[in-house]
Structures are given as structure tokens and as C-alpha cells.
mmCIF file of C-alpha atoms in Angstrom:
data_model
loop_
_atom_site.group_PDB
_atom_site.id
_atom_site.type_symbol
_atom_site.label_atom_id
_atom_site.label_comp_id
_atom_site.label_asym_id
_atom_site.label_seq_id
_atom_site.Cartn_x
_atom_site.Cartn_y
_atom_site.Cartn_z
ATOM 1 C CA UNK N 1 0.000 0.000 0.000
ATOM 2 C CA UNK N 2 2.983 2.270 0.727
ATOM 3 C CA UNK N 3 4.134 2.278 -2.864
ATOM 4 C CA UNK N 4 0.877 3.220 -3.935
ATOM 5 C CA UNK N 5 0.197 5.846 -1.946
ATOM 6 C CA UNK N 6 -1.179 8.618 -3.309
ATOM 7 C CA UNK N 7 0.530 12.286 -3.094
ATOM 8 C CA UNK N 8 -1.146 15.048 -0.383
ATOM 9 C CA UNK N 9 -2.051 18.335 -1.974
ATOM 10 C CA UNK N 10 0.200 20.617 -0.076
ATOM 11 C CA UNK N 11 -1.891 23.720 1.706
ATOM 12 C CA UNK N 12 0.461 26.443 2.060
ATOM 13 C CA UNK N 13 -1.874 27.959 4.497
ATOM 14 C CA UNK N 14 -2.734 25.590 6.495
ATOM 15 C CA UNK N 15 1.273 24.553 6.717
ATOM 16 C CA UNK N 16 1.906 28.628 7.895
ATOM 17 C CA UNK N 17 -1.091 28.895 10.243
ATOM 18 C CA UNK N 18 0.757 24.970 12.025
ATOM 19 C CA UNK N 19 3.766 26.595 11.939
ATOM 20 C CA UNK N 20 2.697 29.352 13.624
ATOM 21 C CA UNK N 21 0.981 26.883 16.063
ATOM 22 C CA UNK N 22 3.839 24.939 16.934
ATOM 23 C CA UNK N 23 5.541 27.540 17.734
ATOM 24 C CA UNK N 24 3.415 29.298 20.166
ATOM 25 C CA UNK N 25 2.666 25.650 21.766
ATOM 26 C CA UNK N 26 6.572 25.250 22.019
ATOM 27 C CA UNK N 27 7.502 28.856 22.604
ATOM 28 C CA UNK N 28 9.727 28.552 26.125
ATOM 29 C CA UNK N 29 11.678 25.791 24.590
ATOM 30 C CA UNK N 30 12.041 27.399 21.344
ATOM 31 C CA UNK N 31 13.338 30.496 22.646
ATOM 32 C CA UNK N 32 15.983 28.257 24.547
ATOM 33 C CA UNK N 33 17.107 26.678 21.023
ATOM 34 C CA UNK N 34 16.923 30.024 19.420
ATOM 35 C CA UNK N 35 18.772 31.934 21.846
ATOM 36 C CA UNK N 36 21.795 28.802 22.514
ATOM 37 C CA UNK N 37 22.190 28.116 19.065
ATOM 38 C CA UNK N 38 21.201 31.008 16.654
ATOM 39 C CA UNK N 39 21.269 34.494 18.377
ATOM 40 C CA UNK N 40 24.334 34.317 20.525
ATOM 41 C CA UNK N 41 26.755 32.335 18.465
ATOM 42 C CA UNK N 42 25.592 34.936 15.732
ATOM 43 C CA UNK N 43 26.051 38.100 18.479
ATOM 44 C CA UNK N 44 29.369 36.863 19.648
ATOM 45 C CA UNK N 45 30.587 36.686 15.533
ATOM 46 C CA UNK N 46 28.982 39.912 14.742
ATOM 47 C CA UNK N 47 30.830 41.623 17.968
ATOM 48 C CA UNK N 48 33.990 39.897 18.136
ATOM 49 C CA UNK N 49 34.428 39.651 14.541
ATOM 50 C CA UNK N 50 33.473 43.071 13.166
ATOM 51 C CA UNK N 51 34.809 42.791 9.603
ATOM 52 C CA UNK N 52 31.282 40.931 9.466
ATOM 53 C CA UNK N 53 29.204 43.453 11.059
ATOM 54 C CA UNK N 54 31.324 46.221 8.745
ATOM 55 C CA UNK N 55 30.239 43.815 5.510
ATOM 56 C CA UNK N 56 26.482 43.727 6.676
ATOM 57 C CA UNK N 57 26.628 47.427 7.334
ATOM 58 C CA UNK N 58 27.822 48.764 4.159
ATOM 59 C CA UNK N 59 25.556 46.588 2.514
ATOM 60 C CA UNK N 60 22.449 47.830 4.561
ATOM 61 C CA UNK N 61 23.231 51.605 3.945
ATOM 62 C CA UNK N 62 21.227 53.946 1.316
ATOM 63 C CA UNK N 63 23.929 54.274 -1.167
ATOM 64 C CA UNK N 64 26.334 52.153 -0.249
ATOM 65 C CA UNK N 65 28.743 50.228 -2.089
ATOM 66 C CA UNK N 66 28.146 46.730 -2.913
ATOM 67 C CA UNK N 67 30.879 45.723 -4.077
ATOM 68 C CA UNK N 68 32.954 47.032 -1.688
ATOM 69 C CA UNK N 69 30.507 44.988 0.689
ATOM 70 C CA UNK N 70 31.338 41.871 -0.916
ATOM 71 C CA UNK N 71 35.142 42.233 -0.906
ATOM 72 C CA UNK N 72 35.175 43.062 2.859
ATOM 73 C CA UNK N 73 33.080 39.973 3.494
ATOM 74 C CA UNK N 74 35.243 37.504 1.047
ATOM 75 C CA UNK N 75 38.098 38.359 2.726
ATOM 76 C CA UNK N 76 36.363 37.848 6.250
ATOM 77 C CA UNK N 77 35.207 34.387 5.178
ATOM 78 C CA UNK N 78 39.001 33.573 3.942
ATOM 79 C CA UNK N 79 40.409 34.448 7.564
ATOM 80 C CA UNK N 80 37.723 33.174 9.498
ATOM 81 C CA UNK N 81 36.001 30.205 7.474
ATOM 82 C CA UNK N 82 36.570 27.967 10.789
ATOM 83 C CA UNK N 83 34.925 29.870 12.918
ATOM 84 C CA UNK N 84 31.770 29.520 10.336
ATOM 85 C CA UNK N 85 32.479 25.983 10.032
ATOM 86 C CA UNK N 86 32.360 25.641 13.997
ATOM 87 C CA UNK N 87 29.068 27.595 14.657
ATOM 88 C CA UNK N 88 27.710 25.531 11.209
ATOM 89 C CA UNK N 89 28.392 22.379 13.005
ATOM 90 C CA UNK N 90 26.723 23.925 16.886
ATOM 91 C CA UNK N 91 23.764 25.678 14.199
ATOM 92 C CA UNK N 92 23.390 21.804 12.576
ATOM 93 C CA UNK N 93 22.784 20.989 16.073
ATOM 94 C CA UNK N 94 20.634 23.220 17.483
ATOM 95 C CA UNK N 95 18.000 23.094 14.278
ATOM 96 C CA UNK N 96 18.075 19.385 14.404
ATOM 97 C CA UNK N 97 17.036 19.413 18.061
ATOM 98 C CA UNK N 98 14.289 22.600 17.458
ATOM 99 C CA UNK N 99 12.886 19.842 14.262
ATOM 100 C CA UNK N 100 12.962 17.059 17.338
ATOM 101 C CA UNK N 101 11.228 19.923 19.965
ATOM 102 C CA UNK N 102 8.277 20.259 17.142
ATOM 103 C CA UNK N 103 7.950 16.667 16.647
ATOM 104 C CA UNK N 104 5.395 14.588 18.161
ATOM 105 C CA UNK N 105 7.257 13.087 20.759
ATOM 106 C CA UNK N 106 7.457 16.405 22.984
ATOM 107 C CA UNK N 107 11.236 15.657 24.326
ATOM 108 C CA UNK N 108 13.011 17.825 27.217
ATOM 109 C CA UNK N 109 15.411 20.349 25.657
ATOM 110 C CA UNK N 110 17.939 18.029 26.976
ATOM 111 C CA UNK N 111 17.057 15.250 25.278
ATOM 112 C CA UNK N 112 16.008 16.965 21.933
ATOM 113 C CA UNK N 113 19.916 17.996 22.149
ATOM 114 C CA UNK N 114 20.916 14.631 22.447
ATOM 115 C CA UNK N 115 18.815 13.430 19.554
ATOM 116 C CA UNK N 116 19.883 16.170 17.328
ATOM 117 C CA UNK N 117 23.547 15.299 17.978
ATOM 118 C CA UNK N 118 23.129 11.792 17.498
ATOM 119 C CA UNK N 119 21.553 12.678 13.769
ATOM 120 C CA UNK N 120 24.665 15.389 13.075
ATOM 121 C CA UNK N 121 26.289 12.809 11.275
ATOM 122 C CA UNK N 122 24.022 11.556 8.969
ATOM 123 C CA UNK N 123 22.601 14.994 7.967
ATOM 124 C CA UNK N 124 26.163 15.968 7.538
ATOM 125 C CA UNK N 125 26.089 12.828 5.016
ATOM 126 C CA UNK N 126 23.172 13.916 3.375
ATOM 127 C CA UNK N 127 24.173 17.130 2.758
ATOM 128 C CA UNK N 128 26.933 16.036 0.853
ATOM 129 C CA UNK N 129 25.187 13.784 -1.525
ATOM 130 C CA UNK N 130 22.786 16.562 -2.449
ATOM 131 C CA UNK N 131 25.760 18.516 -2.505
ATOM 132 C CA UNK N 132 27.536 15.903 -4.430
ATOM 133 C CA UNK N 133 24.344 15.917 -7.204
ATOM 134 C CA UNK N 134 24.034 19.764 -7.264
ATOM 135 C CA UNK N 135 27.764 19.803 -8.133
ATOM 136 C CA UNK N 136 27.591 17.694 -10.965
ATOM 137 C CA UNK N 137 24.598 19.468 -12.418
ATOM 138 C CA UNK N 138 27.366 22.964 -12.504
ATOM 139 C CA UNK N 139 30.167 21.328 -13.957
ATOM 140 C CA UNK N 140 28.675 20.379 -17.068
ATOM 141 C CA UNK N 141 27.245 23.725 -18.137
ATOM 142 C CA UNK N 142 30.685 25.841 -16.546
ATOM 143 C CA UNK N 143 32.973 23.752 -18.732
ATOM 144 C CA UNK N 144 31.123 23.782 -21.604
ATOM 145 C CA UNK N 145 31.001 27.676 -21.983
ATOM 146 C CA UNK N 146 34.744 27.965 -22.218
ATOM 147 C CA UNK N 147 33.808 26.298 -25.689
ATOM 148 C CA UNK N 148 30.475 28.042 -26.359
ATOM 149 C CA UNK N 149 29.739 30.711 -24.478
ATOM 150 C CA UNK N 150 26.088 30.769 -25.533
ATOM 151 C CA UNK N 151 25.006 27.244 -25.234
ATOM 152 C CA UNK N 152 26.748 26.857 -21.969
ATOM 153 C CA UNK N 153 24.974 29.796 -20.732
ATOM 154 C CA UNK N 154 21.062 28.317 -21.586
ATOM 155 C CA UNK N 155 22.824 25.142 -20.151
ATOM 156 C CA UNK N 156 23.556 26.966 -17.443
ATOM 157 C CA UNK N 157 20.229 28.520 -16.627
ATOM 158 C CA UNK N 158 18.587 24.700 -17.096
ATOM 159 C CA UNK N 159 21.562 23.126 -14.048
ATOM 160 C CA UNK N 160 20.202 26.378 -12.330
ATOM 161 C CA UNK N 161 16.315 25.067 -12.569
ATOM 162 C CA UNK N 162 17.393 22.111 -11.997
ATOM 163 C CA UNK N 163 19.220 23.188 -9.101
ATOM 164 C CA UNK N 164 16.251 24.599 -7.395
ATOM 165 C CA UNK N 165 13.901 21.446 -8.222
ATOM 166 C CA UNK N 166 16.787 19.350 -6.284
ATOM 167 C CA UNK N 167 16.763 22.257 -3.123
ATOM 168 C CA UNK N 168 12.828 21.652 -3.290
ATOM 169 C CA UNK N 169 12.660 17.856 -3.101
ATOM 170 C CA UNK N 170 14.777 17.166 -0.338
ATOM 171 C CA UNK N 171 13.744 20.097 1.722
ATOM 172 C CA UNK N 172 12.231 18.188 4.048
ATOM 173 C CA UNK N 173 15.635 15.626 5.248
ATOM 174 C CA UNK N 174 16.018 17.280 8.524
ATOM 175 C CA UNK N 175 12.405 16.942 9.207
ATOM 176 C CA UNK N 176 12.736 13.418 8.001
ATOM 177 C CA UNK N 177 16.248 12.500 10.519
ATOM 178 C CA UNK N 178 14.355 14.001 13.422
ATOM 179 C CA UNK N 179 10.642 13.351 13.708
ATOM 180 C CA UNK N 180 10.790 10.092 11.232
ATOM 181 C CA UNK N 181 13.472 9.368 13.304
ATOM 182 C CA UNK N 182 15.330 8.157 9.692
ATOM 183 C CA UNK N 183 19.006 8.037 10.283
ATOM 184 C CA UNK N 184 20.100 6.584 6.797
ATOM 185 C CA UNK N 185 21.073 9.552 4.588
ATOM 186 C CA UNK N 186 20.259 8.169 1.313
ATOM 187 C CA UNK N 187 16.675 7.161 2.496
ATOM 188 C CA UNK N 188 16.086 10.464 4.380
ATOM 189 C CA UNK N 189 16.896 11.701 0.710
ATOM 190 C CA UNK N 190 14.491 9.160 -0.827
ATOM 191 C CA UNK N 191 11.665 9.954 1.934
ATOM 192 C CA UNK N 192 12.039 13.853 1.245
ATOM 193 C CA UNK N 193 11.574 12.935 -2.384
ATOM 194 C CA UNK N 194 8.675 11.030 -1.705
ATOM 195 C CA UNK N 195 6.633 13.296 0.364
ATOM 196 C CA UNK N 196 7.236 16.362 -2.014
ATOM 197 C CA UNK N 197 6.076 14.307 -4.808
ATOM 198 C CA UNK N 198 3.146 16.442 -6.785
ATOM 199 C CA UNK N 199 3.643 19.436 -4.363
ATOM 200 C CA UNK N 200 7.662 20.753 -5.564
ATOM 201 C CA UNK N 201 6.003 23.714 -7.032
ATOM 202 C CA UNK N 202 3.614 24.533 -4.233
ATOM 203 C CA UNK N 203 6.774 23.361 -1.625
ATOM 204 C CA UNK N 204 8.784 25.857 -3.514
ATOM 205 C CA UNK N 205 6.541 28.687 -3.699
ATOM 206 C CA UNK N 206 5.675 28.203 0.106
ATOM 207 C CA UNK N 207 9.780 29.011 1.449
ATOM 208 C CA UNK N 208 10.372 31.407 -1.541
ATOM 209 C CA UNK N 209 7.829 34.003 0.112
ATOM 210 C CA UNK N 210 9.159 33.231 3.328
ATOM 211 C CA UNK N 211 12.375 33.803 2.421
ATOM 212 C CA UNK N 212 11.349 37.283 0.819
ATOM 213 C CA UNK N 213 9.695 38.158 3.135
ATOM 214 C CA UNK N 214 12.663 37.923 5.568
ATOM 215 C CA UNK N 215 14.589 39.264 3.354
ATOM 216 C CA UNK N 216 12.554 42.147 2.964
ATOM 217 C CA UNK N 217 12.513 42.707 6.832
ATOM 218 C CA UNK N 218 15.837 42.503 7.114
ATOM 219 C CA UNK N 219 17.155 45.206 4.334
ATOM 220 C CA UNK N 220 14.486 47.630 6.024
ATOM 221 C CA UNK N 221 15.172 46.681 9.348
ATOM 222 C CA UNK N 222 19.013 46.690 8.949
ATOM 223 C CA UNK N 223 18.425 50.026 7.145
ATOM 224 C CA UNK N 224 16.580 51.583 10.240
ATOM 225 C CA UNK N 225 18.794 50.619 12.362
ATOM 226 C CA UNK N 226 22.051 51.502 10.916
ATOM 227 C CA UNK N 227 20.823 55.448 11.251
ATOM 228 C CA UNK N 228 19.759 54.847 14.373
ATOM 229 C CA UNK N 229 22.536 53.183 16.188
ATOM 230 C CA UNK N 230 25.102 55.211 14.351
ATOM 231 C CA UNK N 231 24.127 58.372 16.615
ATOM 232 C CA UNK N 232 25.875 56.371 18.936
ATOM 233 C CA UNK N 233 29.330 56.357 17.196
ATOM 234 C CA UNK N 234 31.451 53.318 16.404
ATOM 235 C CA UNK N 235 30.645 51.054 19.124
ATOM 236 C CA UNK N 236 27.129 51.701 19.853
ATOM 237 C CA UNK N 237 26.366 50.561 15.889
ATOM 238 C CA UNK N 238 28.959 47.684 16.162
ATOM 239 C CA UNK N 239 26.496 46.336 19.068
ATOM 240 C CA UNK N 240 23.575 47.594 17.778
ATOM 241 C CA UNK N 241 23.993 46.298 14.683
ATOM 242 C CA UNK N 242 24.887 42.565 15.748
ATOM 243 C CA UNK N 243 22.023 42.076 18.315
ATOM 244 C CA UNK N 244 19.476 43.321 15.169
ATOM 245 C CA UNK N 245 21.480 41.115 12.915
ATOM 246 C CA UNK N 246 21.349 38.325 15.906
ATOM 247 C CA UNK N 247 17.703 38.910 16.433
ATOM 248 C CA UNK N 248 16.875 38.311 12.758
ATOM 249 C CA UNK N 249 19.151 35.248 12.485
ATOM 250 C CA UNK N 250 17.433 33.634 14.831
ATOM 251 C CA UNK N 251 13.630 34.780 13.563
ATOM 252 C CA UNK N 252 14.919 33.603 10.387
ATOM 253 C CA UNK N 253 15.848 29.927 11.656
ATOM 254 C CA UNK N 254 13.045 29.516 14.038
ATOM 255 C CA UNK N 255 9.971 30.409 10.822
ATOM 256 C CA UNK N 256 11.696 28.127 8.520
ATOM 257 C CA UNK N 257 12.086 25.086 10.389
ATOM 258 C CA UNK N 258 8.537 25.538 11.728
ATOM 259 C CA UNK N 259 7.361 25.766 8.095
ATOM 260 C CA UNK N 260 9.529 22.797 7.166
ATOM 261 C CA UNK N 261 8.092 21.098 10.240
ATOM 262 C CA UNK N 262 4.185 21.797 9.367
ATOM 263 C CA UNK N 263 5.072 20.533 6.011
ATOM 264 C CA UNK N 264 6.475 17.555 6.865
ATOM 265 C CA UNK N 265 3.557 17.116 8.887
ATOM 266 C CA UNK N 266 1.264 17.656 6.450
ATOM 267 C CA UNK N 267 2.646 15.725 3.585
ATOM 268 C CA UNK N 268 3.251 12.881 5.910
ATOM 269 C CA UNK N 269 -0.297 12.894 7.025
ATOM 270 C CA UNK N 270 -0.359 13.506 10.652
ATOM 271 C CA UNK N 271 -2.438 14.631 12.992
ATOM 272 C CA UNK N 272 -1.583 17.795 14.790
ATOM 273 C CA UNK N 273 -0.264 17.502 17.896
ATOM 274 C CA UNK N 274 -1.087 18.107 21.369
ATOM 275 C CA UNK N 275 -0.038 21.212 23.404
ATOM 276 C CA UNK N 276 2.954 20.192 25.855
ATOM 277 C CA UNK N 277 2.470 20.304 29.886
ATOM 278 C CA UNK N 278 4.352 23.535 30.678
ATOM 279 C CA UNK N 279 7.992 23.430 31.651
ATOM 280 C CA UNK N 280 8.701 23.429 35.232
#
């Protein structure tokens, strides 16, 4: 019966008004995820490391110079790319054990840490096969336009489509290591498949305006508070700056796993779940 199961028509509102839901049910515990894992590793970065915060700044300003933007920030990512690759690893972490928090199985924050290092591993696994398949799609169409510059370029824009399709069908693997409890990487990548089947356009549409809409806050909020917290010289918009930045980070991780959550839920066919007993 599995096999022939048919697809779920994916309801992007109904998967935004559950995330929403989850999140207000789970609130204390998700601010203790956000806070450990996305707004103060972020904080310390932006503070201690303030080529970053410099970067983001310039960037945010009316009239300011992107590119100039971009070279400060590629050369802060060539000094510091372990750093990034040690608060990637914590990050990995702490959004595997927020997935685990708006599961079903209502864990302690201790234990949804424990489960969400346990599955480190094999996301880190499947990461690199999608990786690994993205890559190949590239390579094609980038060697082929140092022979024809115009047919690698529509080959190029095809690997980019196709690019997105592969982002949109395994969009759900975290959800799938952590609430399926599916700790095989290639069949966390086959499940994600599987549940997004009929729905990649709807699945893509659905974290394409949440994305914007992020984005969107964050230019205008970024902007806002650039002129503000520059009153107050160097050092005021150095922290200023980094707890916004922080603060966003952190909105930013908590929305999109909830989506990815409620979707998973949704294409998976379960049944909401019950508030938790408050924490004590």
C-alpha cells in the first residue's frame, strides 16, 4: 500500500497557520534553542568579529557600495572560514534538536539535544550527496562555456532550474532524521523525495515568500537601524547592529524550520499535535 500511496495536496496555508501553532505551543523551549544556538553564536561573531558586522553594514546603507561589501566579506570568510564551520556544526545541532522539539514526541530540551547530535552525522552525510548531485549538475554547463559561451549559458540557466527542483525535493531531510526518526542519509533523501512528490512547485513557492519576506525585513530593518545606532558612534552601531542582525538570524531559523516542520507534517499525514504540559 505504501508504494501506492497517493501524493497530499500541499496547503500552504494551512502549513503557515501549524507553523505558527507549533511555535506558540513550544515557545519557552524554542526560545531556549533560538537563543543557545542562533542568536548568541551569531552576536558573539557579529561583535567579536566586526569585519562581518562592517560587511552587513555597508551593505544595509542607502547608497552604499556593494561591491565594496562583498570584498570586505570575502576576505572575512578567507580568515575566518573555521569559525563559520564551527558555529555551522553547533547551528546543525541546534535546528536538528528545534525539528525534534516540534515533533510529536514532545522531548526535554535536553534530550532533543541529544537526539539532534546523534543525527549530526548523517545529515552531515546527506548534505553532501545533495551537494555531491548539485555539483555535478554545474560542472557540465561551466565547462562547456569555455567552448560556447552561448550554449553553456542556456545550459547553465537549465543546471540552475534544476538546481532549485533538487533544493525543493529534499527540503524536508532534517524533518525526516528528526521526527521520522530516519538516520540513513540516502533514504532520508528518498523519503524527502517522496513526500514532495506532486507538491515541488507549491513546496517551492511556500519558502520562496518566506524567504522574501525575511529578506525584505531585514534590508528595512538593517536600514533603520544603521541610522539609528550610528548616533551612537562606532561602538554603539557595532552592538547595535549585531544584536538586530542576531535577532533576525534567529527569527529567520526559528519560521523556517517551523514551516519545514508543518510541512512535513502535512505531507506525511499527521495529525496535529497536542499542546505540551508547561515546563517546570
Amino acid at each position: 500500500m505504501r508504494g501506492i500511496e497517493m501524493a497530499r495536496k500541499f496547503d500552504m496555508s494551512r502549513a503557515w497557520n501549524e507553523a505558527l501553532a507549533m511555535l506558540s505551543a513550544n515557545r519557552e523551549t524554542v526560545l531556549i534553542i533560538a537563543g543557545l544556538f542562533f542568536f548568541l553564536p551569531y552576536l558573539g561573531m557579529m561583535l567579536l568579529l566586526p569585519d562581518m558586522a562592517e560587511g552587513l553594514s555597508m551593505a544595509g546603507k542607502p547608497g552604499g557600495d556593494p561591491e565594496a561589501a562583498m570584498d570586505a566579506l570575502r576576505s572575512f570568510y578567507a580568515r575566518h572560514w573555521w569559525v563559520f564551520l564551527l558555529i555551522g556544526l553547533a547551528q546543525a545541532v541546534g535546528m536538528l534538536a528545534l525539528l525534534d522539539l516540534l515533533g510529536p514526541r514532545r522531548p526535554t530540551v535536553g534530550e532533543a539535544l541529544k537526539q539532534g547530535t546523534g543525527a549530526l552525522l548523517p545529515y552531515i552525510g546527506s548534505q553532501l550527496i545533495a551537494g555531491f548531485g548539485a555539483g555535478l549538475l554545474l560542472i557540465i554547463p561551466l565547462a562547456l562555456m569555455a567552448v560556447s559561451p552561448a550554449a553553456g549559458a542556456l545550459l547553465l540557466i537549465a543546471a540552475i532550474v534544476g538546481l532549485i527542483y533538487l533544493m525543493t525535493k529534499f527540503a524536508l531531510v532534517s524533518p525526516v532524521l528528526m521526527i521520522d526518526r530516519q538516520r540513513n542519509p540516502v533514504a532520508a533523501l528518498r523519503r524527502s523525495w517522496q513526500l514532495t512528490r506532486g507538491n515541488s512547485l507549491r513546496l517551492f513557492l511556500f519558502i520562496f515568500l518566506i524567504a522574501l519576506a525575511v529578506t525584505v525585513a531585514f534590508i528595512v530593518v538593517s536600514m533603520i537601524a544603521g541610522l539609528i545606532f550610528a548616533l551612537f558612534g562606532p561602538e554603539g552601531a557595532l552592538i547595535g547592529n549585531g544584536l538586530v542582525a542576531a535577532l533576525l538570524n534567529a527569527a529567520w531559523a526559528v519560521l523556517i524550520l517551523a514551516a519545514l516542520a508543518a510541512v512535513h507534517r502535512q505531507l506525511a499525514g499527521a495529525e496535529p499535535a497536542a499542546p505540551p504540559a508547561p515546563i517546570e
